[in-house]
CSV table of C-alpha atoms and ligand atoms in Angstrom, one decimal:
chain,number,residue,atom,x,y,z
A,226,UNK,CA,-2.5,7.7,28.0
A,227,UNK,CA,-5.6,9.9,26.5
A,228,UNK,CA,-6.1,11.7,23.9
A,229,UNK,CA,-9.2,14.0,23.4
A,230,UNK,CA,-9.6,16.2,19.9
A,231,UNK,CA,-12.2,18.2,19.9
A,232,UNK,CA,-13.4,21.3,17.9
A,233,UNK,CA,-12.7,19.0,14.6
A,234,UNK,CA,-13.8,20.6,12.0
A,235,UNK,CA,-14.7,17.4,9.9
A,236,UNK,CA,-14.1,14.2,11.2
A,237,UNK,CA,-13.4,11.8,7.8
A,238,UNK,CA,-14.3,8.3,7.1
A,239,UNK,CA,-16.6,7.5,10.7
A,240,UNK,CA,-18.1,4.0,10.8
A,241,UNK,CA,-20.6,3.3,13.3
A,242,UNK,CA,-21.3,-0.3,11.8
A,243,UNK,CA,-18.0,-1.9,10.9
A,244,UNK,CA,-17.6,-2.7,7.6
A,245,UNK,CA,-14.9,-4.9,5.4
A,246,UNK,CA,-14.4,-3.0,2.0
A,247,UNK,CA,-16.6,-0.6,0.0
A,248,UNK,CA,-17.8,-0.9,-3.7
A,249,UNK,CA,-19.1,0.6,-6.7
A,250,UNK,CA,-21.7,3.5,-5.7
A,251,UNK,CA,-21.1,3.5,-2.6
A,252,UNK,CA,-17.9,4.5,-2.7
A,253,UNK,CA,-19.1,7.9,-3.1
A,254,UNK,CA,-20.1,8.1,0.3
A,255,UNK,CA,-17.9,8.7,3.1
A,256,UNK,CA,-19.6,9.4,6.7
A,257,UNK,CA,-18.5,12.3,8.4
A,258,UNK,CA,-19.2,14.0,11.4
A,259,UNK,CA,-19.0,18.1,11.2
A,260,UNK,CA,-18.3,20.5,14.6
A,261,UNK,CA,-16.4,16.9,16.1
A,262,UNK,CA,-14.3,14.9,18.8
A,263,UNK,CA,-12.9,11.6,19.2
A,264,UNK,CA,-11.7,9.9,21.8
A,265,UNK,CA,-8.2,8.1,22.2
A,266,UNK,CA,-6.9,5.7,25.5
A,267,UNK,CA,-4.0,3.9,24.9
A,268,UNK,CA,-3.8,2.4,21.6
A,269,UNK,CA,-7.5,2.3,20.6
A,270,UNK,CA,-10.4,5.0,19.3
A,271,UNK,CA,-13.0,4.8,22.4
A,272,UNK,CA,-15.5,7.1,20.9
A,273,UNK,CA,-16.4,9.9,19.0
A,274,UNK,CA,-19.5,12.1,17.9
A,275,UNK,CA,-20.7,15.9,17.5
A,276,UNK,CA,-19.5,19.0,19.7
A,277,UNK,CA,-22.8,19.3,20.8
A,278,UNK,CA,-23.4,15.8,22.3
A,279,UNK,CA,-19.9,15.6,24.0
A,280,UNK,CA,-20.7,15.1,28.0
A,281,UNK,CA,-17.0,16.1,29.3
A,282,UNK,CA,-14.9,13.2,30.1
A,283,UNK,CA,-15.3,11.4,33.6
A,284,UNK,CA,-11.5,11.2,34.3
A,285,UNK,CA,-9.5,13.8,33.5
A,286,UNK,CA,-6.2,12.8,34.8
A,287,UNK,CA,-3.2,11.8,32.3
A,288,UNK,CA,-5.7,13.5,29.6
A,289,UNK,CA,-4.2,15.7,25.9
A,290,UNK,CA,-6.1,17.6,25.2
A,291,UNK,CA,-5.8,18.6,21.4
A,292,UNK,CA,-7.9,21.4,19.7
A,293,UNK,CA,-8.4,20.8,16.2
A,294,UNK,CA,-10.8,24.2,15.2
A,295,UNK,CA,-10.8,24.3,11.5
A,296,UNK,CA,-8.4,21.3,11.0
A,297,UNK,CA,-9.9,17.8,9.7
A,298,UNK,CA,-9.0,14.2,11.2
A,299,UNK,CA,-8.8,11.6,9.0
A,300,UNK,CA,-7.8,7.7,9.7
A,301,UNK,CA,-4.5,7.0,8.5
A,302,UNK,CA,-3.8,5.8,5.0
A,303,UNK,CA,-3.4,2.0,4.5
A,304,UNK,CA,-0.5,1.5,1.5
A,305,UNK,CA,-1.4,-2.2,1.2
A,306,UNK,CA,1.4,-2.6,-2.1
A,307,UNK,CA,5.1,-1.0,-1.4
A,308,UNK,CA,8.5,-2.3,-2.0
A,309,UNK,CA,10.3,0.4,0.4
A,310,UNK,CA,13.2,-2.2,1.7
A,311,UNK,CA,15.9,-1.5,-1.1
A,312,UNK,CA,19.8,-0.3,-1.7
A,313,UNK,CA,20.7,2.6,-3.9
A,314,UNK,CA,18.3,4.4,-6.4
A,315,UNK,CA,17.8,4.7,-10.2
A,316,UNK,CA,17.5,7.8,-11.2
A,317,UNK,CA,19.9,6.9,-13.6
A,318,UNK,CA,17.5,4.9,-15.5
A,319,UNK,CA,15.1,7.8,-14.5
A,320,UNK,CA,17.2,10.1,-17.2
A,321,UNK,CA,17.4,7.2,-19.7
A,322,UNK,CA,13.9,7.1,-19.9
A,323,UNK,CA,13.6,10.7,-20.5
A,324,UNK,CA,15.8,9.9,-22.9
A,325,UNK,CA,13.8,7.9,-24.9
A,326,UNK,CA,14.6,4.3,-23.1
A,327,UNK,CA,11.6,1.8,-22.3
A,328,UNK,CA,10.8,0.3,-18.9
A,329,UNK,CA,11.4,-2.6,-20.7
A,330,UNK,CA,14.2,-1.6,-22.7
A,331,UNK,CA,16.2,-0.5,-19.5
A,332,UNK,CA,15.4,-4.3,-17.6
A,333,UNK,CA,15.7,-6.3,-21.0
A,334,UNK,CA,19.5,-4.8,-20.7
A,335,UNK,CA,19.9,-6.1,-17.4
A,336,UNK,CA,18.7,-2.9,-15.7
A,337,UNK,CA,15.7,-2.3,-13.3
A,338,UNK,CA,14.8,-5.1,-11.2
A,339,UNK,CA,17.8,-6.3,-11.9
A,340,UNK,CA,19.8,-3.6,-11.2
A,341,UNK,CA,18.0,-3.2,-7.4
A,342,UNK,CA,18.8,-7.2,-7.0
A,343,UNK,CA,22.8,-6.1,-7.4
A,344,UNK,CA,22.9,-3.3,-5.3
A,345,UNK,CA,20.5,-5.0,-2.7
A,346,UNK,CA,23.0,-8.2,-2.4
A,347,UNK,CA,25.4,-6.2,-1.6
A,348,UNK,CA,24.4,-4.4,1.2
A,349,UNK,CA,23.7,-5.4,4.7
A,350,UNK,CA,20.6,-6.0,6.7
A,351,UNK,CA,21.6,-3.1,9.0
A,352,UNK,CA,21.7,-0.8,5.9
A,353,UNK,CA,18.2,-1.5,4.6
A,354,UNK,CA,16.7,-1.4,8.1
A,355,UNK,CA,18.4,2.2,8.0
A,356,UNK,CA,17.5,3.1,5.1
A,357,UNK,CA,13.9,1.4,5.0
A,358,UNK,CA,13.4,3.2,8.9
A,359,UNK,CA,13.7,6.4,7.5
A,360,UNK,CA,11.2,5.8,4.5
A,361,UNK,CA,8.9,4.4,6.8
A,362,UNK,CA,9.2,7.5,9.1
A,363,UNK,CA,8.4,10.0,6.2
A,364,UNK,CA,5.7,8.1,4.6
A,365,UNK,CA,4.0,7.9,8.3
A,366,UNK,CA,4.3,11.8,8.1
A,367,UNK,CA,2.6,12.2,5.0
A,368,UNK,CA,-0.4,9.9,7.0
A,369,UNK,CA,0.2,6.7,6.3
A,370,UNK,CA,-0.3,4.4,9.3
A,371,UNK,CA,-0.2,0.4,7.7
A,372,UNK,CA,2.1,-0.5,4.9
A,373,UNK,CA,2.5,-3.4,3.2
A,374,UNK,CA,6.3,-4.1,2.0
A,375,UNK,CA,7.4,-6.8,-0.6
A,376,UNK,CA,10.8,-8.4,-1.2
A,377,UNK,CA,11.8,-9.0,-4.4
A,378,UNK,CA,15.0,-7.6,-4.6
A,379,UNK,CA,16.9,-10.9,-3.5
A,380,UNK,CA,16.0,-13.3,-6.0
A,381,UNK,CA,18.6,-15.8,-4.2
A,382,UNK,CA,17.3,-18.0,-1.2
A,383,UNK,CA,20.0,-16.0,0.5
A,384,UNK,CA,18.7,-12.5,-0.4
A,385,UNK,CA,15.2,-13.3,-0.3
A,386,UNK,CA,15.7,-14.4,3.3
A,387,UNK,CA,17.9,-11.0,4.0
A,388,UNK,CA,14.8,-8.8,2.8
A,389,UNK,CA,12.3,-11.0,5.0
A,390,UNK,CA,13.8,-11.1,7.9
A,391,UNK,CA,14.6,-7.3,7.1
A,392,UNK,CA,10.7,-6.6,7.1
A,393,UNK,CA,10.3,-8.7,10.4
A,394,UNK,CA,13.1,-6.6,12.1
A,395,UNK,CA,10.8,-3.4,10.9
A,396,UNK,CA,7.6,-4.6,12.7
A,397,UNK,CA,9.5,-4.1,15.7
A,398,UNK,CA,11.4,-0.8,15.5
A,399,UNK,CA,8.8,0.9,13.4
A,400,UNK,CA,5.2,1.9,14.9
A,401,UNK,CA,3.6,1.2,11.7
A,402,UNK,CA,1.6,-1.5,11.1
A,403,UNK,CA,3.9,-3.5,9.0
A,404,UNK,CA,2.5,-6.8,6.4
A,405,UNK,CA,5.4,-8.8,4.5
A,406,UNK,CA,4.8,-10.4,1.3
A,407,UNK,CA,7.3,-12.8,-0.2
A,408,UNK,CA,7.7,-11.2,-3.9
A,409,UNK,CA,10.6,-14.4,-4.9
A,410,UNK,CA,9.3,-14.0,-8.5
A,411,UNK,CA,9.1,-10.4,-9.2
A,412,UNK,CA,12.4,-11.2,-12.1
A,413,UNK,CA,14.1,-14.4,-13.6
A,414,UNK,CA,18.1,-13.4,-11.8
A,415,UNK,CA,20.9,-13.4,-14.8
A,416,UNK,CA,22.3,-16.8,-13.1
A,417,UNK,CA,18.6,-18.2,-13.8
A,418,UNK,CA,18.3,-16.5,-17.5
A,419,UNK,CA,17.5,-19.8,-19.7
A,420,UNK,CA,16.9,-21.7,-16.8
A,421,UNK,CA,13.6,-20.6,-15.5
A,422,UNK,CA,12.2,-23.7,-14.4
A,423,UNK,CA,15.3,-23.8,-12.0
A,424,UNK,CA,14.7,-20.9,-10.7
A,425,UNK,CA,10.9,-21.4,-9.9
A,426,UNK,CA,11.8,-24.6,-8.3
A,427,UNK,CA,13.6,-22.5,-5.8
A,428,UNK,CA,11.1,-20.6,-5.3
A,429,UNK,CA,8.9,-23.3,-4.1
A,430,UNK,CA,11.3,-25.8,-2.8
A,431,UNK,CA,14.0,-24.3,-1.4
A,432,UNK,CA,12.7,-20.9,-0.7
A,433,UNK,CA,9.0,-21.3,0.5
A,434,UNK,CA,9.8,-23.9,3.2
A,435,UNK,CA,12.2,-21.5,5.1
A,436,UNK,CA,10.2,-18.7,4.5
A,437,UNK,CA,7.1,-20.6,6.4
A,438,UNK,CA,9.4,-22.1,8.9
A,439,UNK,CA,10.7,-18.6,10.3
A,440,UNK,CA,6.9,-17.4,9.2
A,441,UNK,CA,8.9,-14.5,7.5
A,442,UNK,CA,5.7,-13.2,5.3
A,443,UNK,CA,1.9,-12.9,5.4
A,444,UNK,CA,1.5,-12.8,1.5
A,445,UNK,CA,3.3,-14.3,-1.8
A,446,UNK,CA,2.9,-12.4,-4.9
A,447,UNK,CA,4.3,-12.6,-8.6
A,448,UNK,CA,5.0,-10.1,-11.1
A,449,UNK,CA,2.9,-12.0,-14.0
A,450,UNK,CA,4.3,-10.1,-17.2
A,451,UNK,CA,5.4,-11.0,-20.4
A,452,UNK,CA,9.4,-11.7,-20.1
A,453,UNK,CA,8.5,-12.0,-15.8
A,454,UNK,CA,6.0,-14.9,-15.2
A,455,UNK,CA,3.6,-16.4,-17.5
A,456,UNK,CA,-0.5,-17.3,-16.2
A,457,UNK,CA,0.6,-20.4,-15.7
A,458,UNK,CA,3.5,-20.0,-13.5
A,459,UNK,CA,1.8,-17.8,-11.0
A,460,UNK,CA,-0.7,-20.2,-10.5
A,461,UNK,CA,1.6,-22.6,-9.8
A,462,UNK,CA,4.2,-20.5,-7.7
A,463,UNK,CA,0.7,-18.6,-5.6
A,464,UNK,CA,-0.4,-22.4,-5.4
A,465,UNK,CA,2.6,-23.6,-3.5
A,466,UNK,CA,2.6,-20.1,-1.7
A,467,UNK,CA,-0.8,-21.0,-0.6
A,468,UNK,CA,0.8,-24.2,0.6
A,469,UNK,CA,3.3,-22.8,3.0
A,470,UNK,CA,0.4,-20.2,4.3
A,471,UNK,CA,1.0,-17.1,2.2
A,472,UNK,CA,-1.8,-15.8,1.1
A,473,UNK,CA,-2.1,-14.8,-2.7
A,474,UNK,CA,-1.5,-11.4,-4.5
A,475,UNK,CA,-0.3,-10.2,-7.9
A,476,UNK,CA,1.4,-7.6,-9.9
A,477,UNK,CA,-1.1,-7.8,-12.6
A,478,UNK,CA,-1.9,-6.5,-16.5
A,479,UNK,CA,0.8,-3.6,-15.7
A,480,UNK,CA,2.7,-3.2,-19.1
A,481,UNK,CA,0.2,-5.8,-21.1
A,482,UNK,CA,-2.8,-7.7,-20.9
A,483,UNK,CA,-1.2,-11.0,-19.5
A,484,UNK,CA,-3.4,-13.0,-17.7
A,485,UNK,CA,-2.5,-12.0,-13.6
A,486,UNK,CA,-6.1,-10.7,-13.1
A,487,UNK,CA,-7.8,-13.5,-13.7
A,488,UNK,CA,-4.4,-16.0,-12.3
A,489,UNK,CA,-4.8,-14.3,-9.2
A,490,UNK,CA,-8.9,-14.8,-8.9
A,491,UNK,CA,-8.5,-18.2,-9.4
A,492,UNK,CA,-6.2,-18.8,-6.9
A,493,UNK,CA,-8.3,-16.6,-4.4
A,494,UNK,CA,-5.3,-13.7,-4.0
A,495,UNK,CA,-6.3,-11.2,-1.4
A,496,UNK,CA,-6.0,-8.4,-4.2
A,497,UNK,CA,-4.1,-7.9,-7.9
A,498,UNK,CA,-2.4,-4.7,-8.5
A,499,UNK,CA,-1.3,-2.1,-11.1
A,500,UNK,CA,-4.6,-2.7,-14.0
A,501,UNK,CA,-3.1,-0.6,-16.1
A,502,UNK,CA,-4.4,-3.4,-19.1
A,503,UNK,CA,-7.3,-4.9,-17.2
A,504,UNK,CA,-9.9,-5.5,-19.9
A,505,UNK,CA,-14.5,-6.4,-19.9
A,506,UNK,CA,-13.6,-10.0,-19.2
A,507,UNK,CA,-11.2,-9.4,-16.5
A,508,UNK,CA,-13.6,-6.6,-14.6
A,509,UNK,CA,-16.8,-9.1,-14.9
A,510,UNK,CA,-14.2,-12.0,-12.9
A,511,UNK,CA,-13.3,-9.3,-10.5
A,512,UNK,CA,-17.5,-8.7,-9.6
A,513,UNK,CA,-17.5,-12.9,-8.7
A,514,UNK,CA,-14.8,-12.5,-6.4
A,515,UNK,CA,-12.9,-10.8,-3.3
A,516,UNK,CA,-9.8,-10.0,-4.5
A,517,UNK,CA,-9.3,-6.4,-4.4
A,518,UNK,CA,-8.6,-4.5,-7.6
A,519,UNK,CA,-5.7,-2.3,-6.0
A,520,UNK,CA,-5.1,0.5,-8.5
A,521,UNK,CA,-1.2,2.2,-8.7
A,522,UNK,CA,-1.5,5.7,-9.7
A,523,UNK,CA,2.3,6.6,-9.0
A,524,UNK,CA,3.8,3.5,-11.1
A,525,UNK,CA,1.6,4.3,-14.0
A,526,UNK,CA,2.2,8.3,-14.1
A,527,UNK,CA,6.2,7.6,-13.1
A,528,UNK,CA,6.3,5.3,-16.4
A,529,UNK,CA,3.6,7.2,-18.5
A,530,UNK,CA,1.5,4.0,-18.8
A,531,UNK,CA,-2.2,4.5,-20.0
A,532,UNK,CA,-4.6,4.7,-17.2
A,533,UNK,CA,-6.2,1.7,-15.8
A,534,UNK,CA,-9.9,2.2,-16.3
A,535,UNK,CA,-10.4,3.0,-13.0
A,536,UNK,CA,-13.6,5.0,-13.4
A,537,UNK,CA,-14.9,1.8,-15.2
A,538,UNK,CA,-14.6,-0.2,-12.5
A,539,UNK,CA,-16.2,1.2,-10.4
A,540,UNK,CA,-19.2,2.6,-12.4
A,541,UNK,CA,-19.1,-2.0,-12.9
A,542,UNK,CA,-19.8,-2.2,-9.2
A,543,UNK,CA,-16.1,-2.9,-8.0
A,544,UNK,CA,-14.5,-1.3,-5.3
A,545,UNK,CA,-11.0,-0.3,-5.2
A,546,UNK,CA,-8.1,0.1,-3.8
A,547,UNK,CA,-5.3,3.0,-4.0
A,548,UNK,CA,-1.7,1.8,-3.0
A,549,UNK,CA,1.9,3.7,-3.6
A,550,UNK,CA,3.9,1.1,-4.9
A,551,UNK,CA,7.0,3.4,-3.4
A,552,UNK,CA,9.9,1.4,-4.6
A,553,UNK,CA,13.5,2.8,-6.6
A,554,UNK,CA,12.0,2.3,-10.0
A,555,UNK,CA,8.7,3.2,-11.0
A,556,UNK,CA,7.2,5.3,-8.1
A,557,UNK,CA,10.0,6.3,-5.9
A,558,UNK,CA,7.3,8.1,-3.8
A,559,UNK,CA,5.1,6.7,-1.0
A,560,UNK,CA,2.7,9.8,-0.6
A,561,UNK,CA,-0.5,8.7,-1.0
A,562,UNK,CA,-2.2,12.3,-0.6
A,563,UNK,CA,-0.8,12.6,-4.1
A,564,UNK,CA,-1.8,9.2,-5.1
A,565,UNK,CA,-5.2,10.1,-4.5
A,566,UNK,CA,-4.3,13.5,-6.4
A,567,UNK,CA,-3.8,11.5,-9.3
A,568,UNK,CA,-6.5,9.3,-8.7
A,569,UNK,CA,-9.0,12.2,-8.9
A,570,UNK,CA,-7.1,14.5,-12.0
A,571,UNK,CA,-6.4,11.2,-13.9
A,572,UNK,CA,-8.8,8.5,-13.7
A,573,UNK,CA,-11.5,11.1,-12.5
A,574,UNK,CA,-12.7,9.5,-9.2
A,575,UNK,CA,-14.2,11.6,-6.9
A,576,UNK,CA,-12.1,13.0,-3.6
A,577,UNK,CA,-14.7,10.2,-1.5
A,578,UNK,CA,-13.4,7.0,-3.6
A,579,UNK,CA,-10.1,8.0,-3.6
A,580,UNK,CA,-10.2,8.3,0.2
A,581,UNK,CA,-12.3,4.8,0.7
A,582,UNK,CA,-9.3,3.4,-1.7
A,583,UNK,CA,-6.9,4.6,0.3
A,584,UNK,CA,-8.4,3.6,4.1
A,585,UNK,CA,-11.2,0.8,4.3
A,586,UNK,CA,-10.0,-0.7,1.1
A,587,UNK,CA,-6.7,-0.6,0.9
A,588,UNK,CA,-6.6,-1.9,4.7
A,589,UNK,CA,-8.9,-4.6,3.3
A,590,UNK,CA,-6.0,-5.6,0.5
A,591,UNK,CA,-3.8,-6.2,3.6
A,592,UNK,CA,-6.6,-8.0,6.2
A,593,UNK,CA,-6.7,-5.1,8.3
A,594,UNK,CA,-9.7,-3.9,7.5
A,595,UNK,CA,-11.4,-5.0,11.0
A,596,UNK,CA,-8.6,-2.9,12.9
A,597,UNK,CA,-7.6,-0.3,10.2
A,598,UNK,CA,-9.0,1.9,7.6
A,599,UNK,CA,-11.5,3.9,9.5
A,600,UNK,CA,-12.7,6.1,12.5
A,601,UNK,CA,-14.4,2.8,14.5
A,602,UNK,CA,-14.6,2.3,18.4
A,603,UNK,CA,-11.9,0.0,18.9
A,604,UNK,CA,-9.9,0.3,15.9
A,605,UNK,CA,-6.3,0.8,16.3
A,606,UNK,CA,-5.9,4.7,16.8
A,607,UNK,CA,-4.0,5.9,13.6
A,608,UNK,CA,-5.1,8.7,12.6
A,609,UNK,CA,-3.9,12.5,11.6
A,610,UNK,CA,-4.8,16.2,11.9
A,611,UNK,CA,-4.6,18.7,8.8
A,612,UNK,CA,-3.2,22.1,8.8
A,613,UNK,CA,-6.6,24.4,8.5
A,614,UNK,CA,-8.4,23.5,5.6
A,615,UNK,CA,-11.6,23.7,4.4
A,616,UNK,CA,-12.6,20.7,3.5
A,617,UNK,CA,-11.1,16.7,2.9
A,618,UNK,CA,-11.7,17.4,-1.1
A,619,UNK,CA,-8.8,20.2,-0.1
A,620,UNK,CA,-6.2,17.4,0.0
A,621,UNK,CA,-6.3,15.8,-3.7
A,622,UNK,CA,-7.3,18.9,-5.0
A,623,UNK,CA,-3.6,20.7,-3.4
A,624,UNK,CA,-1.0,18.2,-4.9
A,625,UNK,CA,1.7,18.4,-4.0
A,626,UNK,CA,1.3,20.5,-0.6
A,627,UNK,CA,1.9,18.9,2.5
A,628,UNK,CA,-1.2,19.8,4.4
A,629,UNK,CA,-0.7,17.1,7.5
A,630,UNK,CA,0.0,18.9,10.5
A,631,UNK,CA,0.2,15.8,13.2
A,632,UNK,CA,0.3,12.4,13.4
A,633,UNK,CA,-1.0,9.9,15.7
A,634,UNK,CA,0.1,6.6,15.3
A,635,UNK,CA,-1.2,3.3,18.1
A,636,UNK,CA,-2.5,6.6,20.5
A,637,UNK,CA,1.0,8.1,20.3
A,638,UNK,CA,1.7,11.5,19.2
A,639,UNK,CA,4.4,11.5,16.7
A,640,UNK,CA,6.5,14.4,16.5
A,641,UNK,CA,6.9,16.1,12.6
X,885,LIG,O1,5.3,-2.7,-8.9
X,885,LIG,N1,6.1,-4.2,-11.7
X,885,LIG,C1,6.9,-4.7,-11.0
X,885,LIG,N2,7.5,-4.3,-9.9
X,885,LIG,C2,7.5,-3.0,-9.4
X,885,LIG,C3,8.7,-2.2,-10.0
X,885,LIG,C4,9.9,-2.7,-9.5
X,885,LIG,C5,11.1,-2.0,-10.0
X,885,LIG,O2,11.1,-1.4,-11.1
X,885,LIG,O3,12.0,-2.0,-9.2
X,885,LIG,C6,6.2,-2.3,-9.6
X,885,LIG,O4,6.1,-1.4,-10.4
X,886,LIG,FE1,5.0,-3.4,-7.1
């Protein structure tokens, strides 16, 4: 199968020497190629360049042809931080919070995490495929074409398992490129409340060593927060993760200044996510390192969190990342076109970071970036066509519009 676009009116985020992440300045650059075409045969980009260089194409046969005049192709988004496998919803909680009710209020009372562990136990692994499969299916129409998804919602061996092998079951029915991370201590459970050591013992003992032996995730995480996970615990727990060949991430400095930043550098986690609280000592670690500050724009406007100083950071020399964090309780939306909305209104990054945080370096927070995250010959061939539009600054600027006309995910066309 081939795929030719041509007439492209911009072609977005084209990389003619491969490259693993992008930081600070240059994240304001983003190579484009006007009046272009690219290339697809079976699952991979073969080439791509300018209308005006394009030779024809030696064999015709078993060729689309698709004419993009006046539309712009972009690589698909990367969502390298989701927890999209869960049961039920909360906008129950959604109201109590307009209602003047805490984040912390609502778990602290045995709600939020807590409340998505209950309904998760209950229902079957052919319910959250279902359900997952068809959040998976409209996040892949609103261009996303690698996700990352947590569990998390267990927080029993048994449970924990369910979700994993959940995930695993999704790498096969969905054509997204799908990364599991083992998210075990995301809560303390109620059976577990003054018995945390217990519980982080099962984490690592009884927990870890199945996960590894059915190789059920690709990343372990911990949500290090006051009344979650101390520093010290998420070393230890991203330690034995490390152990059992999960590689390190963490939900980090979300609701306070707690110490996951510089937990997770230490332990050399892939990325740390959310920064919401990330402070001077925390973004001069980050510059020594290669975790990925991944930043969470629909968790912190969903809870109305101050902004994480993402403008900061980069301005330090950092690059960054731009995830959804689509789960039932603080950003029950995966759509990154509006995270990178939010990105540019709120933390005033310009439409070319947001789109580096949400390709290259995003698909770097997941170790995809050599296959991912960019218009490359031989790169997996995700990538999507726009309605007309006159430029890529046209898609954080209209929030809220769905300006994605087609989808092409591993050289398939997908239908919308
Ligand atoms: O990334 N911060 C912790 N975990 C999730 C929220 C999970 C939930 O409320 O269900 C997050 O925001
Ligand atoms: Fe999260």
């Amino acid at each position: 199968m081939k795929i030719l676009i041509k007439n492209i009116k911009q072609l977005v985020q084209v990389e003619e020497t491969p490259r693993l992440k992008v930081a600070g300045k240059d994240m304001n650059h983003l190579a484009c190629i006007a009046d272009a075409w690219l290339a697809i045969e079976d699952d991979k980009i073969v080439g791509f360049g300018k209308m005006d260089d394009w030779e024809g194409i030696a064999d015709w046969t078993n060729l689309t042809v698709i004419d993009a005049t006046d539309k712009i192709v972009m690589p698909s988004y990367c969502d390298s931080h989701t927890h999209i496998v869960y049961a039920g919803s909360r906008e129950g909680e959604f109201v109590d919070r307009i209602s003047g009710l805490t984040y912390e209020e609502i778990f602290t009372r045995g709600g939020g995490i807590l409340n998505s562990a209950n309904k998760l136990r209950e229902a079957s692994e052919e319910e959250l495929i279902e359900s997952a499969l068809k959040r998976l299916n409209e996040v892949m129409l609103q261009g996303t074409g690698a996700i990352e998804i947590k569990s998390g919602y267990g927080l029993s061996t048994e449970s924990e398992l369910k979700m994993l092998r959940v995930i695993k079951k999704l790498k096969t029915l969905s054509p997204l490129t799908i990364k599991a991370t083992f998210l075990g201590a995301h809560a303390v459970p109620a059976e577990f409340k003054n018995n945390k050591r217990a519980y982080i013992d099962l984490l690592i003992n009884e927990m870890m060593p199945k996960i590894a032996e059915e190789k059920l995730a690709d990343y372990c995480d911990v949500f290090c927060e006051q009344n979650y996970f101390t520093k010290a615990e998420t070393i230890e727990i991203l330690t034995a993760g490390k152990k059992h060949g999960m590689t390190p991430k963490v939900h980090a400095e979300q609701l306070s200044n707690f110490g996951g930043t510089l937990a997770g550098i230490e332990v050399g986690a892939i990325s740390v996510d959310h920064l919401e609280f990330v402070g001077d000592a925390e973004i001069e670690a980050l510059k020594n390192s290669q975790t990925m500050p991944t930043i969470l724009p629909g968790a912190q406007f969903f809870l109305g969190l101050q902004h994480p100083p993402a403008r900061k950071m980069i301005d330090a020399g950092l690059a960054i990342a731009v995830a959804s964090d689509y789960n039932p309780g603080s950003s029950p939306s995966g759509n990154i076109n509006f995270m990178m909305s939010l990105s540019c209104i709120n933390y005033k990054m310009t439409p070319e970071e947001a789109i580096n945080a949400t390709t290259i370096n995003s698909a770097y927070a997941m170790d995809l970036s050599k296959t991912h995250g960019s218009i490359a010959i031989g790169k997996q061939a995700n990538v999507f066509i726009t309605k007309e539009i006159p430029s890529y600054s046209f898609i954080p600027y209209s929030f809220g519009s769905n300006l994605i006309e087609q989808v092409i995910i591993n050289g398939q066309i997908m239908s919308q």
